[in-house]
Short mmCIF file of C-alpha atoms in Angstrom, two decimals:
data_model
loop_
_atom_site.label_atom_id
_atom_site.label_comp_id
_atom_site.label_asym_id
_atom_site.label_seq_id
_atom_site.Cartn_x
_atom_site.Cartn_y
_atom_site.Cartn_z
CA SER A 19 -0.03 0.35 0.16
CA MET A 20 0.86 3.51 -0.52
CA ALA A 21 1.14 4.65 3.67
CA VAL A 22 3.97 1.55 4.15
CA ALA A 23 5.62 2.30 0.60
CA ARG A 24 5.63 6.24 2.00
CA TRP A 25 7.21 4.93 5.35
CA VAL A 26 9.66 3.31 3.79
CA LEU A 27 10.58 6.22 2.44
CA ALA A 28 10.79 8.73 6.00
CA LEU A 29 12.52 4.83 7.29
CA ALA A 30 15.33 5.17 4.92
CA ARG A 31 15.83 9.03 4.33
CA GLY A 32 16.12 9.19 7.51
CA ALA A 33 18.85 6.72 8.11
CA ALA A 34 20.94 7.86 5.38
CA PRO A 35 22.67 11.46 6.55
CA VAL A 36 22.95 8.98 9.56
CA ALA A 37 24.36 5.31 7.44
CA LEU A 38 27.31 8.65 5.77
CA GLY A 39 28.92 9.59 9.82
CA LEU A 40 29.27 6.67 10.45
CA LEU A 41 30.54 5.47 8.08
CA LEU A 42 32.09 8.31 8.21
CA TRP A 43 33.29 7.92 11.80
CA VAL A 44 34.81 4.39 11.21
CA ALA A 45 37.03 6.03 8.29
CA VAL A 46 38.44 8.92 10.51
CA ALA A 47 38.86 6.34 13.76
CA GLY A 48 40.68 4.24 11.60
CA GLY A 49 42.56 6.51 9.70
CA GLU A 50 43.13 7.65 13.43
CA GLN A 51 44.21 4.12 15.04
CA ASP A 52 47.16 4.20 12.12
CA ARG A 53 47.80 7.56 12.86
CA LEU A 54 48.69 6.97 16.66
CA ASP A 55 50.96 3.77 15.75
CA THR A 56 52.36 5.59 14.08
CA LEU A 57 53.14 9.07 16.30
CA LYS A 58 53.73 6.67 18.92
CA ALA A 59 56.81 5.16 16.97
CA LEU A 60 58.03 9.12 16.44
CA PRO A 61 60.34 9.46 19.59
CA GLU A 62 58.98 13.31 19.42
CA ALA A 63 55.44 12.91 19.40
CA ASN A 64 54.56 15.05 22.20
CA PRO A 65 51.50 14.90 24.32
CA GLU A 66 50.68 18.29 23.84
CA VAL A 67 50.68 17.99 20.04
CA LEU A 68 48.39 15.30 20.49
CA ALA A 69 46.10 16.19 22.54
CA GLU A 70 46.01 19.11 20.35
CA ARG A 71 43.85 16.56 17.23
CA ARG A 72 42.03 14.50 19.95
CA ARG A 73 40.09 18.03 20.10
CA HIS A 74 40.74 18.38 16.72
CA ASN A 75 39.25 15.39 15.82
CA GLU A 76 36.18 15.98 18.95
CA LEU A 77 35.27 18.85 16.69
CA ILE A 78 35.31 17.63 13.88
CA MET A 79 33.08 14.31 15.69
CA ALA A 80 31.11 16.67 17.48
CA ALA A 81 29.90 18.58 13.59
CA LEU A 82 28.80 14.82 12.04
CA ARG A 83 27.34 13.27 14.83
CA GLU A 84 25.52 17.12 14.19
CA ALA A 85 24.85 17.25 10.56
CA ALA A 86 23.77 13.62 10.85
CA GLN A 87 21.00 14.24 13.63
CA THR A 88 19.58 17.12 11.84
CA GLU A 89 17.62 17.50 8.73
CA GLU A 90 19.00 20.68 7.07
CA ASN A 91 22.29 21.33 5.53
CA VAL A 92 25.31 21.74 7.61
CA ALA A 93 26.90 23.03 4.66
CA ARG A 94 24.64 25.86 3.99
CA ARG A 95 24.37 27.41 7.99
CA PRO A 96 25.95 30.48 8.15
CA VAL A 97 29.74 30.47 10.05
CA PRO A 98 29.12 31.19 13.72
CA TRP A 99 26.96 27.28 13.99
CA GLN A 100 23.91 28.47 15.60
CA LYS A 101 22.31 25.65 17.07
#
């Protein structure tokens, strides 16, 4: 029936940004692990750089999570983001 088709379509539309966010998260997390392993091998890996990079990644993750939760296009939002 039409109601079922509409429901499935709405479900798919809602799941797409979440799936995209998850894929991006997996990609970033995988790359991060490789980078951490590489940094551990480097003698000059200092805690400040690691902390800064971790903070930067958290900001990226927060932006991705918010993008996955909102219907609107986050990229079209004015620069100082307001929730």
